[in-house]
Coordinates of C-alpha atoms in Angstrom, one line a residue:
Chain U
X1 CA -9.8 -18.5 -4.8
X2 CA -10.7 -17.8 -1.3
X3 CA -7.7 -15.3 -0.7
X4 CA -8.6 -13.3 -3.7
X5 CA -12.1 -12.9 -3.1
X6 CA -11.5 -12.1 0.9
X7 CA -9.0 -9.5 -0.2
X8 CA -11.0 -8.1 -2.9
X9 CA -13.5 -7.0 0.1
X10 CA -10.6 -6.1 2.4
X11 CA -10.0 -3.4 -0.8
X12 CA -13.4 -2.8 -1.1
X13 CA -13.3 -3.9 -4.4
X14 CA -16.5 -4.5 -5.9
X15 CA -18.0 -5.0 -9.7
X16 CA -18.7 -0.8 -9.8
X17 CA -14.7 -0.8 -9.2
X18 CA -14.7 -2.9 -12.2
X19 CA -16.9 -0.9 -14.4
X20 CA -14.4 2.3 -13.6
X21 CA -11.6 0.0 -14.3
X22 CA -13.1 -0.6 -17.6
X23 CA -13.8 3.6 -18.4
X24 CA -10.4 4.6 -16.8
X25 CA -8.9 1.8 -19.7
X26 CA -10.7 4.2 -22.4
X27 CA -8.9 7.6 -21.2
X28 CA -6.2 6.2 -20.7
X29 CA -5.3 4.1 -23.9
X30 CA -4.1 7.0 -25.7
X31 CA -1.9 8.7 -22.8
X32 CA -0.3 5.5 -21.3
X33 CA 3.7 7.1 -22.8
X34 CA 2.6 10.0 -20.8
X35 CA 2.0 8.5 -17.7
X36 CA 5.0 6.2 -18.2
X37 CA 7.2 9.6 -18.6
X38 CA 5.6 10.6 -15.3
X39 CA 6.6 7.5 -13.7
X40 CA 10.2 6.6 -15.5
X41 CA 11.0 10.5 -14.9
X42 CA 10.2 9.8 -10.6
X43 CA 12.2 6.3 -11.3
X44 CA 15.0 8.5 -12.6
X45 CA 15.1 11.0 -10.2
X46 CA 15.8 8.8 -7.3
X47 CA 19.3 6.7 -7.6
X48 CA 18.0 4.6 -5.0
X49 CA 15.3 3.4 -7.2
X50 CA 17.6 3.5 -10.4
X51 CA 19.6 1.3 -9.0
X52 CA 17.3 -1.7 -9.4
X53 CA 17.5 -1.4 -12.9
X54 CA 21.4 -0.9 -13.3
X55 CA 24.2 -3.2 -13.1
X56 CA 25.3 -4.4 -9.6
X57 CA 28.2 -1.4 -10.1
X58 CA 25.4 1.2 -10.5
X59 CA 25.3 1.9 -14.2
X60 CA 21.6 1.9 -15.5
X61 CA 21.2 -0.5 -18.4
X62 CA 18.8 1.7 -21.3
X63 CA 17.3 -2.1 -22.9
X64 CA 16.3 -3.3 -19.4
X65 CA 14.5 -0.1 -19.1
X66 CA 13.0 0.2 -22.4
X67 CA 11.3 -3.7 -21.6
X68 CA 10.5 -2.7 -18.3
X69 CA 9.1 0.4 -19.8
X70 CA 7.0 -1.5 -22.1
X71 CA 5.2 -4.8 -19.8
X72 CA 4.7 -1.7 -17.1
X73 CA 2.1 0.2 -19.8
X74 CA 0.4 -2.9 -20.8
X75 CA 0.2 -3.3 -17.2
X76 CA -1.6 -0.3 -16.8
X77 CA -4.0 -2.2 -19.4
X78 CA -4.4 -4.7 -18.2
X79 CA -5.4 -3.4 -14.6
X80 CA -7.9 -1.7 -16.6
X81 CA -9.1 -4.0 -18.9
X82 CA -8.5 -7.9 -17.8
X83 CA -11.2 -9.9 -15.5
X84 CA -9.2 -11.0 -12.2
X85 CA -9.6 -14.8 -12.8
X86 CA -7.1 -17.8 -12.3
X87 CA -5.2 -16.6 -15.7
X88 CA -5.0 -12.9 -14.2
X89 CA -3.6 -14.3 -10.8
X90 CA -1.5 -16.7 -12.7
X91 CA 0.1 -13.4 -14.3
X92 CA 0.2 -11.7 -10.8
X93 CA 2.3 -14.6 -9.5
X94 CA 4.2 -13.6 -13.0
X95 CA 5.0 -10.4 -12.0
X96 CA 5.5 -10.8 -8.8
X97 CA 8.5 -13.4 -9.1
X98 CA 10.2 -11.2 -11.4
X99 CA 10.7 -8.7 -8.5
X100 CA 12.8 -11.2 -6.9
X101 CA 15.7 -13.6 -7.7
X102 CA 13.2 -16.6 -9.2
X103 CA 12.7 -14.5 -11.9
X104 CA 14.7 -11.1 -11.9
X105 CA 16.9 -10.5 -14.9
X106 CA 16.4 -13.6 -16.5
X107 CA 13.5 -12.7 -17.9
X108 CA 15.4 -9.9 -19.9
X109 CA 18.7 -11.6 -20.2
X110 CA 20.5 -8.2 -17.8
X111 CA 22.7 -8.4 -15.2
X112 CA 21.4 -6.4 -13.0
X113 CA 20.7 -6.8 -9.0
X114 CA 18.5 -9.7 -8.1
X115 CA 16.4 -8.4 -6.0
X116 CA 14.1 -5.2 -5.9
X117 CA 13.0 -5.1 -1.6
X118 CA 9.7 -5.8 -0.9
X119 CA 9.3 -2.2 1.4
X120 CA 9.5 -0.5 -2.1
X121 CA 6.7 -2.4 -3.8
X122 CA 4.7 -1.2 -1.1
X123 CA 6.0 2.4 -0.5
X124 CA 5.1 2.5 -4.8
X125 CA 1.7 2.3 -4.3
X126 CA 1.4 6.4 -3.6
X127 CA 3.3 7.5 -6.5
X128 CA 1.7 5.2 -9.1
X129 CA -1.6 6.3 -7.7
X130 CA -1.4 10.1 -6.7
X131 CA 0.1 10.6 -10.7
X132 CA -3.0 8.7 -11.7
X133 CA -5.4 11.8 -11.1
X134 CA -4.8 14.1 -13.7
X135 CA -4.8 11.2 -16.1
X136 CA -8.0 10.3 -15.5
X137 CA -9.2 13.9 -15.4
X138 CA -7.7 14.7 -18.8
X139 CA -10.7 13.4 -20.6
X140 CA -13.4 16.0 -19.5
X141 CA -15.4 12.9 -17.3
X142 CA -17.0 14.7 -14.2
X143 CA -15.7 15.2 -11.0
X144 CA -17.6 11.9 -9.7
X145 CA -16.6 9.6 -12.8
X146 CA -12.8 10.6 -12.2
X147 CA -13.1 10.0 -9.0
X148 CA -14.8 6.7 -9.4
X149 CA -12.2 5.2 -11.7
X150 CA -9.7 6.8 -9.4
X151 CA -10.9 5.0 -6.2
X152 CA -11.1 1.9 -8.2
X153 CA -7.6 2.2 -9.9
X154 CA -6.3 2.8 -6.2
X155 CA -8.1 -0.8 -5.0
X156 CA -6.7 -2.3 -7.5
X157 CA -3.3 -1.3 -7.3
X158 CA -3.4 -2.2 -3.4
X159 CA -4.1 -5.7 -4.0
X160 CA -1.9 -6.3 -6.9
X161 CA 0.7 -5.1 -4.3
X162 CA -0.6 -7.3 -2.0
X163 CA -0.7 -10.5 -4.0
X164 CA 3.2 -9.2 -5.5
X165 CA 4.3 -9.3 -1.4
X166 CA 3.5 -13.4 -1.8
X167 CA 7.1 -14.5 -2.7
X168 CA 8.7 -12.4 0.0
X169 CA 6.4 -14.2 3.1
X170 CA 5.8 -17.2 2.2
X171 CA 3.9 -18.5 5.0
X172 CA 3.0 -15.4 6.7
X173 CA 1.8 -13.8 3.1
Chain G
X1 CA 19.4 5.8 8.5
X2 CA 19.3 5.6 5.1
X3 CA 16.5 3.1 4.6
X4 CA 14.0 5.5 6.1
X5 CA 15.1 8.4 3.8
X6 CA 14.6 6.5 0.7
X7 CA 11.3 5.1 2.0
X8 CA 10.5 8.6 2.4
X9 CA 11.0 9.9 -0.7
X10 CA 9.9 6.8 -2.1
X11 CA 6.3 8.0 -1.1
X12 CA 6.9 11.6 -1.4
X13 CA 7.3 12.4 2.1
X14 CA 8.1 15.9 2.5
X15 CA 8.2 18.8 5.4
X16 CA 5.0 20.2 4.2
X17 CA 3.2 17.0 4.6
X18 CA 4.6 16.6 8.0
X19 CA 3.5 20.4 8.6
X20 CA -0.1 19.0 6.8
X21 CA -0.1 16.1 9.4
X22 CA 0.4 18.2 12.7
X23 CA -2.7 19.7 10.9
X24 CA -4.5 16.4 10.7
X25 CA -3.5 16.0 14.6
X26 CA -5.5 18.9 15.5
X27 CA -8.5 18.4 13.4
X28 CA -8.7 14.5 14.2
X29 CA -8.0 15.0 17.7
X30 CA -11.8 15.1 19.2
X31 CA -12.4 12.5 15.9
X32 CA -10.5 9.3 17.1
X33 CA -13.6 7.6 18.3
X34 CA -15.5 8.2 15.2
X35 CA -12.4 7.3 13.1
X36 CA -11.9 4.3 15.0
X37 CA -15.9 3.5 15.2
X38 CA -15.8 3.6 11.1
X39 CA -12.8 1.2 10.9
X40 CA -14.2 -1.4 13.6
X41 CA -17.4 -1.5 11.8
X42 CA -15.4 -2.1 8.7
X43 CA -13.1 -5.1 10.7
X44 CA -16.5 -6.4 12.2
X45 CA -18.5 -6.5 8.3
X46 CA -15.9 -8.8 7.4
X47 CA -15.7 -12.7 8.9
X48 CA -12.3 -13.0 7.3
X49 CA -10.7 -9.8 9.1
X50 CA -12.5 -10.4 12.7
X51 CA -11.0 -13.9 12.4
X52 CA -7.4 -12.0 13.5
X53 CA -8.9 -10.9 16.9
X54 CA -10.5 -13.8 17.9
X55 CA -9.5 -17.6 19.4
X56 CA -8.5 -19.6 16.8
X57 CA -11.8 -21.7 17.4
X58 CA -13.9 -18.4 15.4
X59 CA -15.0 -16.6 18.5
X60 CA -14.3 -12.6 19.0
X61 CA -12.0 -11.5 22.0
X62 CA -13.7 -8.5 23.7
X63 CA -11.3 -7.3 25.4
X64 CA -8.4 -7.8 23.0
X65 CA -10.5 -5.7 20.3
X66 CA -10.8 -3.4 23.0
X67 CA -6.6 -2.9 24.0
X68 CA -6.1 -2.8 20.0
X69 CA -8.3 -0.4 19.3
X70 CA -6.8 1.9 22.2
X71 CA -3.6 1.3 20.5
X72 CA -5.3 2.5 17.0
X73 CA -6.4 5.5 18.4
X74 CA -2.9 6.5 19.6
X75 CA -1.3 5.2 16.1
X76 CA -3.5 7.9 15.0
X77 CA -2.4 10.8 16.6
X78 CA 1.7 9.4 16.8
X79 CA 0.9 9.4 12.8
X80 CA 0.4 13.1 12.6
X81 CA 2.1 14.4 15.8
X82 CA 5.5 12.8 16.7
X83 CA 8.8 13.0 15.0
X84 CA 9.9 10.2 12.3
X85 CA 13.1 10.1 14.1
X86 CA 14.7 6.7 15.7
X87 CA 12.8 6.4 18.7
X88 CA 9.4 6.3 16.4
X89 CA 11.2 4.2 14.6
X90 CA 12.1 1.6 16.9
X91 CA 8.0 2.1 17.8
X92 CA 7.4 1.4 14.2
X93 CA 9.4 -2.3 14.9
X94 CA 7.5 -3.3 17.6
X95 CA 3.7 -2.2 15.5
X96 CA 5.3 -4.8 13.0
X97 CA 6.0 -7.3 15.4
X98 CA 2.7 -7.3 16.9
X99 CA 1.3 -8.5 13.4
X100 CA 3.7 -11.9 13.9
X101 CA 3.9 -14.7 16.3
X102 CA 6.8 -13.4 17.9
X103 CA 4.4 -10.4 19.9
X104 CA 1.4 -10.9 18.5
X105 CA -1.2 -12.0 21.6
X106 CA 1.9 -12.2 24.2
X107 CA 1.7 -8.2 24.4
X108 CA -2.5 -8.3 25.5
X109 CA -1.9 -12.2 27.0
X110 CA -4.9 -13.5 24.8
X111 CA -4.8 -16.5 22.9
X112 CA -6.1 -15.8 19.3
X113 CA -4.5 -16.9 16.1
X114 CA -1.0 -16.2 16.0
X115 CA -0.2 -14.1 12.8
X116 CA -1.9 -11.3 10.6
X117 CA -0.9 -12.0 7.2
X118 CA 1.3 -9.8 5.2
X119 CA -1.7 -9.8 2.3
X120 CA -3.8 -8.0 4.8
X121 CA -1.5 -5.5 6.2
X122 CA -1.2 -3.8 2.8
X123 CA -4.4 -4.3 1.6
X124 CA -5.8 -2.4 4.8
X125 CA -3.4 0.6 3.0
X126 CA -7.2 1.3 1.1
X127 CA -9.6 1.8 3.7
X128 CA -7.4 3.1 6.2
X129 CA -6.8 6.0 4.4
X130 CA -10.0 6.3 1.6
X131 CA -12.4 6.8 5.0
X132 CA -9.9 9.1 6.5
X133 CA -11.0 12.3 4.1
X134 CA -14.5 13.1 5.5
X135 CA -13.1 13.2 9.5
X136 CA -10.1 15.6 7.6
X137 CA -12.6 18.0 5.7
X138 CA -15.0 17.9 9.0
X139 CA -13.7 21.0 10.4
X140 CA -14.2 23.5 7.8
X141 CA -10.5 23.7 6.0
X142 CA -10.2 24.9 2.7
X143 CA -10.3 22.4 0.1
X144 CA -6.3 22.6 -0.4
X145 CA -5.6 22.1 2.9
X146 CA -7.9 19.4 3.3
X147 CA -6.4 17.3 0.0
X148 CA -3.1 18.6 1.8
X149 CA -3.6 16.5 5.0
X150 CA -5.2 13.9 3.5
X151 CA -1.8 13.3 0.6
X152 CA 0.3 13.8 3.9
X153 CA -1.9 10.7 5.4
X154 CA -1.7 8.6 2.8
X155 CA 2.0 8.7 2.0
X156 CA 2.7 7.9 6.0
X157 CA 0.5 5.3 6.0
X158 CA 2.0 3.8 3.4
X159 CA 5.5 4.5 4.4
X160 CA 4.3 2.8 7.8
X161 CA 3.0 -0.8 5.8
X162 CA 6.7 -0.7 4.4
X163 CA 7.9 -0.3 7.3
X164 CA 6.0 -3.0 9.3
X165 CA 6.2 -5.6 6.5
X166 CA 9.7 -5.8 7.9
X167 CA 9.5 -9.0 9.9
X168 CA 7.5 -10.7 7.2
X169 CA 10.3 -10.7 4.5
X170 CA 13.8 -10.3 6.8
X171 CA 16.8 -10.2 4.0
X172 CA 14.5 -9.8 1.2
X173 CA 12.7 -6.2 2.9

């Protein structure tokens, strides 16, 4: 996996990352609803960013929500949790299809719009880290361990990002 | 131009953080070198990243690295100082298209390879703003108005990726 290991070091990812991954999973297992209500609570304050889970007519469907709602916390596991192997990229690949028409809405059943625009995946990466903080911090952990597993939950979210952008390049990814 | 305004709340971009960026201006002005000596010895750690500034035979352009990093050093203070209005807008298109074939080399008439992937442009999101806090808290601010200029960094910088991953993904941006 030459990509993944050359953008692992353009991250700065390294196995300490990992190790923080691992300790941010632990304070985070038992406040991942919270964090989603932070994030789903952004989500709906934003029609623009509604819209991608609403009907092509703008009307926000509750069950594609609700599924969303629940991959997006094991997500937030799994970041935490999983080694980055073939299996974990195979799942990145996953995820990052069902942003687009491949596999948008089919893999709920919803008819919703087919695409959600790659400049968003990216512009995500602040709000689903800058929330993170106080997460993190909620657990008592000193100022250096938060910000350990902090730095580390930001690398990783910056490359999943970056291996999610795949579908939309092709050639220049 | 509605795409801008989403991206921009889409990372939170606010009037304080471009009242936190003029800020940054001031305090990174007699920085850039430094900031720019950090990133380059970042770019130059890393085989895979100096590969994008040199011939497509392996070996480093001097005096491309050299007009690029010129060009860094003014992205730096156009981040914090100018307007986000249609004008740095239409700068922000060209930044994009001198990751692609279609300006890439032909601007500094060098021949390296002809295309910075898309993986790496949002990648770089990580260090180009994780090294940027110690050049913002150089100066003496208060803690606030440090983290303040810092959140106001990150959130244009990412805005900025979104922005230039234009070209990469046309319809589907």
């Amino acid at each position: 996996m030459p990509a993944l290991a050359d953008l692992r070091a353009s991250v700065l990812l390294g196995p300490e990352d990992e190790s923080a991954l691992r300790q941010a999973g632990d304070v985070l297992a038992d406040q991942i609803e919270d964090v989603l209500d932070v994030w789903y609570g952004f989500v709906a304050s934003h029609p623009h960013l509604v819209a991608y889970f609403s009907t092509p007519q703008g009307k926000p469907i509750d069950d594609y929500l609700q599924r969303v709602r629940a991959r997006f916390g094991q997500w937030i596991l799994d970041t935490c949790n999983r080694a980055y192997d073939q299996e974990w990229l195979d799942y990145q690949q996953e995820i990052a299809l069902r942003h687009t028409p491949v596999k948008k809405n089919s893999t709920d059943g919803v008819e919703s719009v087919p695409l959600i625009p790659l400049r968003y995946l990216i512009a995500f990466i602040y709000p689903i880290t800058a929330t993170m903080r106080p997460f993190l911090a909620a657990r008592g952990h000193s100022g250096d361990e938060v910000d350990a597993m902090f730095q580390a939950w930001c690398k990783s979210v910056t490359l999943q990002v970056a291996l999610w952008a795949q579908p939309y390049a092709a050639e220049q990814w």
